[in-house]
Short mmCIF file of C-alpha atoms and ligand atoms in Angstrom, two decimals:
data_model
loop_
_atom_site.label_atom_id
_atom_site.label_comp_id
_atom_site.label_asym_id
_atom_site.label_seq_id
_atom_site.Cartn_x
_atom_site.Cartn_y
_atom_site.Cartn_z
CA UNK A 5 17.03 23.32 -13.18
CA UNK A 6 17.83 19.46 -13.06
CA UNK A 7 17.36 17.82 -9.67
CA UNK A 8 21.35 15.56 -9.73
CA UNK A 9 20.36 13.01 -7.21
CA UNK A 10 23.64 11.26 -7.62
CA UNK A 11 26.85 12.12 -9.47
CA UNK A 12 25.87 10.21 -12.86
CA UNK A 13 22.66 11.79 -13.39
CA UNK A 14 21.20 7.87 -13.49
CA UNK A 15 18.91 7.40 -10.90
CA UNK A 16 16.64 4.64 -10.61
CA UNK A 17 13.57 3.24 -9.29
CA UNK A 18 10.94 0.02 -9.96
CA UNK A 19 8.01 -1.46 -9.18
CA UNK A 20 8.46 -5.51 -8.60
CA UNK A 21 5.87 -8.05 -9.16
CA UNK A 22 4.46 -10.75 -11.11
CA UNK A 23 2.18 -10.20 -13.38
CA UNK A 24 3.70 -6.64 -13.79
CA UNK A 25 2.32 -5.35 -16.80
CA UNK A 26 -1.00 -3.76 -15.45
CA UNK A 27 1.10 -1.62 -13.42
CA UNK A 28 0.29 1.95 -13.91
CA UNK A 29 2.87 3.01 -11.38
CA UNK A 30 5.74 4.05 -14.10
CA UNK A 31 3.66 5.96 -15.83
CA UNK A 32 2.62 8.32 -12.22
CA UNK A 33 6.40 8.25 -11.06
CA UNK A 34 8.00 9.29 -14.60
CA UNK A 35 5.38 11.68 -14.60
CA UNK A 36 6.57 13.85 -11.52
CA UNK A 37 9.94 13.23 -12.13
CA UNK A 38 9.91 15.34 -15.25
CA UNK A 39 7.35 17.25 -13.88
CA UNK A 40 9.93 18.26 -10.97
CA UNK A 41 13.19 17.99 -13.27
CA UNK A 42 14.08 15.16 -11.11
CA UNK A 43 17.28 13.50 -13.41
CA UNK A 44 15.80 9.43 -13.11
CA UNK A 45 13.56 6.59 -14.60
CA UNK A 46 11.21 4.13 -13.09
CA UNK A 47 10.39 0.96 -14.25
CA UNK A 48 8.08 -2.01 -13.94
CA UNK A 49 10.20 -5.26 -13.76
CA UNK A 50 8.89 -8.75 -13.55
CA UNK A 51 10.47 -10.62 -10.87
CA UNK A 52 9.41 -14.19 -10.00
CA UNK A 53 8.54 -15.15 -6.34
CA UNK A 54 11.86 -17.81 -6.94
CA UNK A 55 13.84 -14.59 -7.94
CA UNK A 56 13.52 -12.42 -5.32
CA UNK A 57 16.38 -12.66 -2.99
CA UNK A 58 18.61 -12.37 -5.83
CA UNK A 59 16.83 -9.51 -7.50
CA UNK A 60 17.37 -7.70 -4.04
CA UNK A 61 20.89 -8.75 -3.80
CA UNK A 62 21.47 -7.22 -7.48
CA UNK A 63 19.94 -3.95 -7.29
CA UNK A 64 21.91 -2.23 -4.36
CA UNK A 65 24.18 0.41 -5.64
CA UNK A 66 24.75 4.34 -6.00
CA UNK A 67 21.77 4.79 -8.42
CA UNK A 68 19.33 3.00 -6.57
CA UNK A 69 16.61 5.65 -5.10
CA UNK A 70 14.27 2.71 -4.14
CA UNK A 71 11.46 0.50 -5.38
CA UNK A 72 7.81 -0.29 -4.74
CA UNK A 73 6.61 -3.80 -4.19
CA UNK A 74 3.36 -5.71 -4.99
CA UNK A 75 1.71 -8.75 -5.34
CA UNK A 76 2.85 -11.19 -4.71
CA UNK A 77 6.06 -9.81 -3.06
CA UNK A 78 4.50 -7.58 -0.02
CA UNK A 79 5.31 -10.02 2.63
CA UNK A 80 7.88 -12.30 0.96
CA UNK A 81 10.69 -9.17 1.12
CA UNK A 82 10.67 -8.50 4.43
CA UNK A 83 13.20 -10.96 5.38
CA UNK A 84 15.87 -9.75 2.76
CA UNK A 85 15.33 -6.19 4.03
CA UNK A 86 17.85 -4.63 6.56
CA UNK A 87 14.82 -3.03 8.70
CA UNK A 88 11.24 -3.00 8.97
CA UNK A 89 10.33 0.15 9.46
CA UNK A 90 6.72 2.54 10.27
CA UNK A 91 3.39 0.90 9.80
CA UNK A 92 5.29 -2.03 7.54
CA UNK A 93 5.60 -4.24 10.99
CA UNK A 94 1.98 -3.45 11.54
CA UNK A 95 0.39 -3.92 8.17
CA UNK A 96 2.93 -6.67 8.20
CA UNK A 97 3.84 -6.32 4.45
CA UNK A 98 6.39 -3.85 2.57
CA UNK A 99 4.96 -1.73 -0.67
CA UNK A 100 8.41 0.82 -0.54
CA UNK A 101 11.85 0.50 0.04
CA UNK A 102 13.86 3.24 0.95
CA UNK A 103 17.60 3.23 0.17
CA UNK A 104 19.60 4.86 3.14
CA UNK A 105 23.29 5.29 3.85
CA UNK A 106 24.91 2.68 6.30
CA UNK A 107 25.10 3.86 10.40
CA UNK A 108 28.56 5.50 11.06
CA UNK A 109 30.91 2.84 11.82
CA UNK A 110 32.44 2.74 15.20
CA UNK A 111 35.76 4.95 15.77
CA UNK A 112 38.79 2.61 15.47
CA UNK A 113 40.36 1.70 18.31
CA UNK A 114 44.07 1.99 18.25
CA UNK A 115 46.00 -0.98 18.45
CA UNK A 116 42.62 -3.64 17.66
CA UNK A 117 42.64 -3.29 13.73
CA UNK A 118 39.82 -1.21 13.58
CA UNK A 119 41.34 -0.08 10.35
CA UNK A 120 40.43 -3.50 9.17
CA UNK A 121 36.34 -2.97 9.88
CA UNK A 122 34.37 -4.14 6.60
CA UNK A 123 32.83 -1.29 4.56
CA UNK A 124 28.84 -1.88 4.92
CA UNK A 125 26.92 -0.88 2.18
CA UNK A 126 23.59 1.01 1.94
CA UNK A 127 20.87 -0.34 4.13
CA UNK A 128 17.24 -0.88 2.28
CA UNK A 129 14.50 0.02 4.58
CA UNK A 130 11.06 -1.50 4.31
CA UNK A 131 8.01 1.04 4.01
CA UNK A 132 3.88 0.72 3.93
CA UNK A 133 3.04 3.51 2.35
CA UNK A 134 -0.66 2.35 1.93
CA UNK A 135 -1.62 3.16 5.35
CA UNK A 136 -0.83 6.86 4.81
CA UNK A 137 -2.39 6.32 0.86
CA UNK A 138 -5.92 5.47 2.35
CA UNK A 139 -5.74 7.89 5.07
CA UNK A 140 -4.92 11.24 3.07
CA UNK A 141 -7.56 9.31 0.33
CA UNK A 142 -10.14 9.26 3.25
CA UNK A 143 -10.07 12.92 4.63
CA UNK A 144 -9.06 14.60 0.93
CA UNK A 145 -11.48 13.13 -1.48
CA UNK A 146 -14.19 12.03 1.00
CA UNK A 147 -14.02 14.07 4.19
CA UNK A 148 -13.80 11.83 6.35
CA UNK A 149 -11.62 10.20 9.97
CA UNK A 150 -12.38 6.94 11.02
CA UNK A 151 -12.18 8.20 14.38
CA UNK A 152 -15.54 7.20 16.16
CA UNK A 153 -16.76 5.69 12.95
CA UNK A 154 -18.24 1.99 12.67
CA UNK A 155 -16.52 0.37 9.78
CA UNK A 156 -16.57 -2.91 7.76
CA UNK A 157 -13.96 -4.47 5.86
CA UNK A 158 -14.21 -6.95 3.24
CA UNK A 159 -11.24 -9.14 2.72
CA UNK A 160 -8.35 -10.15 4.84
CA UNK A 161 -5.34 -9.58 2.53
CA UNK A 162 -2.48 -7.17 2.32
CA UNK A 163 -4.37 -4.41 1.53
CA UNK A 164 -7.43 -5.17 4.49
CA UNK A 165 -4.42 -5.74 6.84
CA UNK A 166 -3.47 -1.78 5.73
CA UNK A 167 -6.87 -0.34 6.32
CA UNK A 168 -7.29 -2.40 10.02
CA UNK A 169 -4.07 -0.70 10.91
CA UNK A 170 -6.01 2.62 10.31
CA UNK A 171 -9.09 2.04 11.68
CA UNK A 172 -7.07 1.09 15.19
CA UNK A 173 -5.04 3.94 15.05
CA UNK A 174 -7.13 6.19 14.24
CA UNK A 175 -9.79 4.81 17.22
CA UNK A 176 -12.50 3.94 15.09
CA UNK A 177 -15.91 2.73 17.20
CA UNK A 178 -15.79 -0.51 15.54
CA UNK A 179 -13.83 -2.97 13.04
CA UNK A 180 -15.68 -5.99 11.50
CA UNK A 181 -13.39 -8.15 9.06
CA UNK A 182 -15.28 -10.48 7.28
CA UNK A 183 -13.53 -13.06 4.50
CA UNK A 184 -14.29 -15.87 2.61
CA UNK A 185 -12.07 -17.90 4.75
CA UNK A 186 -12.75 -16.22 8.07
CA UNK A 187 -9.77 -17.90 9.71
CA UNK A 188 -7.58 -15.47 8.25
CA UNK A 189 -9.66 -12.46 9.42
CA UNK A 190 -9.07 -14.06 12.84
CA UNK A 191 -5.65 -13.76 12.47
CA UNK A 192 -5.52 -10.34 11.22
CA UNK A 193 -7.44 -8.94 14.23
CA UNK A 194 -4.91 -10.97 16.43
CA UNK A 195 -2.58 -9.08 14.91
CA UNK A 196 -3.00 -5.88 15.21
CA UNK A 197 -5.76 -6.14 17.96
CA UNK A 198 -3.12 -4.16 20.93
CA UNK A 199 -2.91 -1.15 18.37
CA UNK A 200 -6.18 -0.38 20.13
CA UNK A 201 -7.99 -1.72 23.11
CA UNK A 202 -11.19 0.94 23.26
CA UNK A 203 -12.26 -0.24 18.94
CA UNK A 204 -14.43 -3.14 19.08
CA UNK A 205 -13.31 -5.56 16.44
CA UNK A 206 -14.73 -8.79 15.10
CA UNK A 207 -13.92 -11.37 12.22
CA UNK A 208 -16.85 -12.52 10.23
CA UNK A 209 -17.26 -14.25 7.54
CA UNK A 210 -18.23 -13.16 3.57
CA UNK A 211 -21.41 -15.27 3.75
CA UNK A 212 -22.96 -14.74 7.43
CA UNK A 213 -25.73 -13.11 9.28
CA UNK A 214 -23.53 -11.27 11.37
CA UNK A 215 -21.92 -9.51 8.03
CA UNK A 216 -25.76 -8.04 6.69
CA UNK A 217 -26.11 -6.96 10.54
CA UNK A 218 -23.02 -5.13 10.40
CA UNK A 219 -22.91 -3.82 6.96
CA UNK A 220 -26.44 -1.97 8.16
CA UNK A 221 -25.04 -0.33 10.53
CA UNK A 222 -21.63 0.45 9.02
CA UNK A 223 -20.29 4.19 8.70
CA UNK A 224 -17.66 3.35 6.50
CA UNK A 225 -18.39 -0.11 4.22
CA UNK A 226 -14.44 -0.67 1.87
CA UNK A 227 -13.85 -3.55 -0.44
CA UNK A 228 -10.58 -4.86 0.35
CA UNK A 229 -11.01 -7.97 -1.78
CA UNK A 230 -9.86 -8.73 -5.39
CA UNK A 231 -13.29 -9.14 -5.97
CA UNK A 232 -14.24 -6.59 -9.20
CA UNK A 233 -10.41 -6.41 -10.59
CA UNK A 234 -11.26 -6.14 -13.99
CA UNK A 235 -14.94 -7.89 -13.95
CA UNK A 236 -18.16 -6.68 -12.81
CA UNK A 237 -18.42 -9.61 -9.64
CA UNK A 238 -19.63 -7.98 -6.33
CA UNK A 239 -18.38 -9.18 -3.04
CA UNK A 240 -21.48 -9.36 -1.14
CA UNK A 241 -25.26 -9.03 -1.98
CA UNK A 242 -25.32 -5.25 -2.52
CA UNK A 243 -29.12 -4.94 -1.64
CA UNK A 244 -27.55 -4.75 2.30
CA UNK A 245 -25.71 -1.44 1.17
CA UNK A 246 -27.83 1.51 3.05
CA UNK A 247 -27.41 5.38 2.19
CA UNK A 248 -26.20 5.82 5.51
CA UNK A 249 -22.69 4.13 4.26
CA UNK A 250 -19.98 5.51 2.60
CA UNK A 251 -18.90 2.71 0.25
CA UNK A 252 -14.68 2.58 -0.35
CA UNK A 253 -14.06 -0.02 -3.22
CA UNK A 254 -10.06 -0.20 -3.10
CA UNK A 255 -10.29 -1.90 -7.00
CA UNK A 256 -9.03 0.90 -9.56
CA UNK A 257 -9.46 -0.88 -12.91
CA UNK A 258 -12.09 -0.59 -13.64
CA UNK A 259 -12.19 2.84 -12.45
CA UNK A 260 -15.78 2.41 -11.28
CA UNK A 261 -16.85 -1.12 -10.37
CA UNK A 262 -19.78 -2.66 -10.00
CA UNK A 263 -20.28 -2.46 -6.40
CA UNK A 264 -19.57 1.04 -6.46
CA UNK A 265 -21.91 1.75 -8.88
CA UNK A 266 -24.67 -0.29 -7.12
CA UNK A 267 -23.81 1.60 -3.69
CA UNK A 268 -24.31 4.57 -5.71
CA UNK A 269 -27.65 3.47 -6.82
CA UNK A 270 -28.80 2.71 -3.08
CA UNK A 271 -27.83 6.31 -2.31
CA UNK A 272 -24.72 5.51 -1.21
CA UNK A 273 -21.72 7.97 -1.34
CA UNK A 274 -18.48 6.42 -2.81
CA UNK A 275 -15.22 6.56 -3.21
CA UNK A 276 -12.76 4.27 -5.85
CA UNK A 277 -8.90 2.91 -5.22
CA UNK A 278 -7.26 5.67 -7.35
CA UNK A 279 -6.80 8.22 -4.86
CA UNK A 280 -5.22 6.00 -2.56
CA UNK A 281 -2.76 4.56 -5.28
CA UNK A 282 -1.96 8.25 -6.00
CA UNK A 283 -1.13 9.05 -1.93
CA UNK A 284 0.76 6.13 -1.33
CA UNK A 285 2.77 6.52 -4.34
CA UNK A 286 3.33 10.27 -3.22
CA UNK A 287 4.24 9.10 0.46
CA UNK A 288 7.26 6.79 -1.62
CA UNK A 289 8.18 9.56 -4.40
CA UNK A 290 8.54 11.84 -1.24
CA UNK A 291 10.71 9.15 0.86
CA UNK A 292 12.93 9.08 -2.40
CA UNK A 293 13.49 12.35 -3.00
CA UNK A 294 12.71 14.14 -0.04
CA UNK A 295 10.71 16.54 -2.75
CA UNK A 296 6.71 16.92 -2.30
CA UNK A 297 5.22 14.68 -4.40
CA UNK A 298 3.37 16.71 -7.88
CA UNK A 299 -0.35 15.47 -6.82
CA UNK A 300 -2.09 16.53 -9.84
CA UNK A 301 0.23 15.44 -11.90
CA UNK A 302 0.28 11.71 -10.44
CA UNK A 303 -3.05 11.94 -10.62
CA UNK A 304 -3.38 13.46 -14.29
CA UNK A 305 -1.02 10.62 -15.10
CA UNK A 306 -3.22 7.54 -13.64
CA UNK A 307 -6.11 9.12 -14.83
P1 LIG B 25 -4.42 -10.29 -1.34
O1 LIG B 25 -4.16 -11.35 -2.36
O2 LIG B 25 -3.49 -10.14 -0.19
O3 LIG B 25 -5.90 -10.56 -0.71
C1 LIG B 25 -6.99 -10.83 -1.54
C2 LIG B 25 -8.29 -10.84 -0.72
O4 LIG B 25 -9.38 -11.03 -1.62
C3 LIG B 25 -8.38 -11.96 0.33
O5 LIG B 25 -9.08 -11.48 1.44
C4 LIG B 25 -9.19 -13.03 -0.42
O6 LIG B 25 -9.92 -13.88 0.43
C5 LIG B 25 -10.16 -12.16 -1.19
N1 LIG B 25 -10.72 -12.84 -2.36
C6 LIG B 25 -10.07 -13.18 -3.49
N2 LIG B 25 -10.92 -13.78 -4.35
C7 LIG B 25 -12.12 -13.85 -3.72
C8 LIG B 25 -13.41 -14.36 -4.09
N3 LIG B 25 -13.62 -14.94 -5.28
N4 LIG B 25 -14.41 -14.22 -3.21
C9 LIG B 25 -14.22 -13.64 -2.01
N5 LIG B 25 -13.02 -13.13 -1.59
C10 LIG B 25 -12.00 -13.24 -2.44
O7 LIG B 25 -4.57 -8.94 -2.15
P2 LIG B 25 -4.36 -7.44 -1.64
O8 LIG B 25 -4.91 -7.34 -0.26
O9 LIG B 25 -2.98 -6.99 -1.88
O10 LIG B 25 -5.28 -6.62 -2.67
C11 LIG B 25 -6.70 -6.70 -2.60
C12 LIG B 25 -7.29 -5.70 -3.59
O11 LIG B 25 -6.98 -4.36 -3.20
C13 LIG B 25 -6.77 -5.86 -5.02
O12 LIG B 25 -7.84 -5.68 -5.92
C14 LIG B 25 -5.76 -4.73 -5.16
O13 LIG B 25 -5.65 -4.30 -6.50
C15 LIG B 25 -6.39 -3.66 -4.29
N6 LIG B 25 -5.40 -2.73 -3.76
C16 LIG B 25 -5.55 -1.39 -4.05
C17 LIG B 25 -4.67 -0.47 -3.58
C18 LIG B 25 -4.88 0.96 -3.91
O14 LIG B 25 -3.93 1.76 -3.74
N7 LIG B 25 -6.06 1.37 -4.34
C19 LIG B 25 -3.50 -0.86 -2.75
C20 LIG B 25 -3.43 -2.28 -2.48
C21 LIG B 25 -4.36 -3.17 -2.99
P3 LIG B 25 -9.31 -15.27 1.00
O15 LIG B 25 -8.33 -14.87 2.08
O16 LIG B 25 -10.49 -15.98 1.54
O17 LIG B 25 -8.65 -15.95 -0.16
#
């Protein structure tokens, strides 16, 4: 039987970005909702980084389940959000907002016009669903906590920010960030460095002796660069890569990129970006419609 999230059987839910058009997050989303019966329709919509505020402004209403957010949006939306809310304040960007109804509104009080209070309307609530993506990716498809672990990450972005916030949470031994510009690996660490006092962190840059000392004695090695989106570019020389390492390449187009496949070819194990993509869209289908989230089917769809 039909799922009727709302009275008009209409329910809706995006993805907002710019460029849009690579997104393969309509096709995992429609996917469970038919799977599930689930009455809605989610779409990929272009939104420029001028547009946003407006696009926000617009979409509120009854249909509304919620919408996803990428690049270049992640941090931009937070201030036309009505909370921040979980690791988002942490990773300190938004990839989900939730749609929830406003608080109660205070009882009148007789004889002050509370009659007269303004009707607020539903709150959006700013998610970052990638934290929980590359966890359940982590221990599902790889077997593995970062507790006690030594790990390297390449890239200071949105999603490195994501993975940093794990690696503190989850006490890992150690958490090198190295970047092209290493300033902003600074600033990350600054960032979340109170999440955890007992990980020893450091910021590093791409190019640097202290990067091939670390990456030989990493656990846990993941590219959180754009490096490899649709090429075959590398971010570091991948003759440091040891079999000791498990190598996490967050790039999922192509589905296996070049440094994974050279990691594999040092006797590396690995372990692509399509598994979190998959999680962290089922952590936002599930925020939605408070319905677990058809795994295979997500997956069967991305794949
Ligand atoms: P950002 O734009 O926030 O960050 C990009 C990062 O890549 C920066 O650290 C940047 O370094 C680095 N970089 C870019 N070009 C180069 C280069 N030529 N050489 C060295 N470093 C470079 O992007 P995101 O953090 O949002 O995304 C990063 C990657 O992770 C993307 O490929 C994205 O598709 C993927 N991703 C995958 C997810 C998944 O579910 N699997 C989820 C989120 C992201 P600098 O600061 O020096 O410019």
């Amino acid at each position: 039987m039909a799922i009727a999230l709302t009275p008009t059987n209409m329910n809706r839910a995006y993805v907002i970005g710019s460029p849009i058009r690579h997104s393969i997050s309509p096709r995992i989303h429609n996917a469970a909702f038919a799977a599930l019966g689930i009455d809605a329709r989610y779409e990929a919509v272009e939104v420029l980084p001028g547009a946003l505020q407006d696009w926000v402004s617009r979409v509120r209403g009854p249909q509304l389940l919620g919408f996803n957010v990428t690049v270049p949006h992640k941090e931009a939306i937070m201030p036309f959000l009505d909370e921040i809310a979980g690791d988002a304040a942490l990773a300190g960007a938004v990839n989900t907002v939730v749609v929830t109804a406003p608080p109660p509104s205070p009882s009148p009080v007789e004889g002050e016009g509370g009659d007269e209070l303004p009707q607020l309307s539903t709150r959006l609530i700013g998610l970052n669903t990638d934290t929980l993506g590359f966890r359940r990716s982590l221990a599902e498809e790889a077997g593995m906590a970062l507790r006690g672990r030594r790990v390297v990450v390449l890239g200071a972005g949105g999603a490195a920010r994501a993975i940093g916030v794990v690696a503190l949470q989850d006490g890992a031994a150690s958490l090198v960030v190295a970047n092209r510009h290493v300033d902003r690996a600074e600033r990350l660490l600054t960032a979340l460095n109170e999440l955890n006092a007992t990980t020893a962190t450091s910021a590093v840059a791409l190019a640097s002796e202290a990067l091939v000392h670390a990456i030989g004695e990493a656990d846990v090695v993941v590219n959180a660069t754009s490096v490899g989106l649709a090429s075959d570019e590398i971010p570091i020389d991948p003759s440091l890569i040891t079999p000791r390492s498990l190598v996490v390449d967050l790039v999922y187009n192509p589905r296996e990129t070049a440094l994974s496949r050279a990691a594999r070819d040092r006797g590396a194990a690995t372990l692509g970006g399509i598994g979190m993509l998959i999680y962290q869209a089922a952590a936002a289908f599930e925020a939605w419609s408070g319905v677990e989230a058809p795994i295979d089917v997500m997956r069967e769809a991305a794949e």
